[in-house]
Steps between C-alpha positions, in 0.01 A plus 500: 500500500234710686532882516233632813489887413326696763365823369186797518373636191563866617875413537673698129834254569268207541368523143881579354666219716200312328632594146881452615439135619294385165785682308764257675292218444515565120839358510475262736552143347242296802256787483204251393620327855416825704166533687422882619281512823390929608478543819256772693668764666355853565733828514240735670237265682365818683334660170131568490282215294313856347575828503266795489686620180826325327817547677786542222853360597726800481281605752498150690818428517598907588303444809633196649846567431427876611667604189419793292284454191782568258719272720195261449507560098889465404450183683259330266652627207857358561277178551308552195840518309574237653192309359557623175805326457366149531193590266262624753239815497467676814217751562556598854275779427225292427527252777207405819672448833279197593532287772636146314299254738222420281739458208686246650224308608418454126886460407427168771213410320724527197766309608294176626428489093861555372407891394695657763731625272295636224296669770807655605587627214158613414515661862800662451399672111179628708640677795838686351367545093156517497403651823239300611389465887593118588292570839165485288306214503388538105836605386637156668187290347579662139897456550473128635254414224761619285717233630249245473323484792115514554354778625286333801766289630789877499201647700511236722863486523497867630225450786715140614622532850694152402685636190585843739643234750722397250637851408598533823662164538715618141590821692612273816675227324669845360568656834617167633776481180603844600281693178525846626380662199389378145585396227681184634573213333631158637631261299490105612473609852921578458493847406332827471508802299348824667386748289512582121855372458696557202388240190868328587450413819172319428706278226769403772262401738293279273804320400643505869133315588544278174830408560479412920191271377716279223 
């Protein structure tokens, strides 16, 4: 079984849907038979590579919804609740808007080694608990060493017009599948789940895939 999840690392329900699909996989019986493939996709292509001072995302996402800050606030804290209950640390106060492009660049990099998943993941812990700005070059060299790249060849990654191509041909293949937003995951080429959908529906769509493939 393949699972194709397209996803941005400044997506909160991307990290959680992350944490709700390995949860269902726990119990899945033919999870040693399931191959995860992520996907590029970016929420908010238009962001700055640099800003002249850090942009935080109450104040982000305020703007482009034309909400108020407070609006802006009780937002991320129903969604860091909602983090909290799968084991995840939110620090919304503490997080870089940063434009994702070079990131995924290296999470392509990643993936032609079989690390796109602990890059992820190492992505993910960066952004929403530690508060790190995934839009620096150094901060991406010191995170994808982490996941066992080398530190010439993620430098290279993020200057590569080819492996930028081939973000944009994830986001197509997306568009072209009808990915509106992120996280999405399709399972087999059968069947999708959009969004951070509840732990349950993960386990009936594994065994759905499992079962339409015996």
């Amino acid at each position: 079984m393949k699972i194709e999840i397209w996803s941005d690392i400044m997506c909160p329900f991307c990290y959680i849907g992350k944490r709700h699909l390995e949860t269902a996989l726990e119990t899945f019986s033919a999870r040693n038979q399931v191959e995860i493939e992520w996907k590029s996709y970016q929420l908010d292509p238009t962001i700055p590579m640099s800003f002249e001072k850090p942009v935080g995302v109450y104040e982000y996402l305020a703007d482009r919804k034309g909400w108020s800050l407070e609006q802006s606030e009780q937002m991320h804290d129903r969604v860091v609740e909602m983090a909290a209950t799968v084991g995840l640390e939110y620090n919304f106060d503490r997080a870089v808007v940063a434009n994702s492009l070079y990131a995924h660049r290296v999470i392509q990099l990643a993936k032609q080694k079989g690390l796109d998943d602990v890059i992820e993941e190492i992505f993910f812990r960066a952004y929403f608990t530690d508060g790190r700005d995934l839009a620096s070059v150094e901060t991406l060299v010191e995170l994808g060493e982490e996941a066992g790249l080398e530190a010439s060849e993620i430098r290279a990654a993020i200057a590569s017009e080819e492996l930028a191509y081939r973000v944009s041909q994830d986001i197509q293949e997306g568009v072209n599948l009808g990915v509106r937003g992120v996280p999405f995951f399709v399972f087999d080429r059968k069947y999708g789940i959009s969004g951070a959908e509840p732990i349950q529906v993960f386990i009936d769509t594994l065994n759905q895939t499992i079962q339409d493939a015996s």
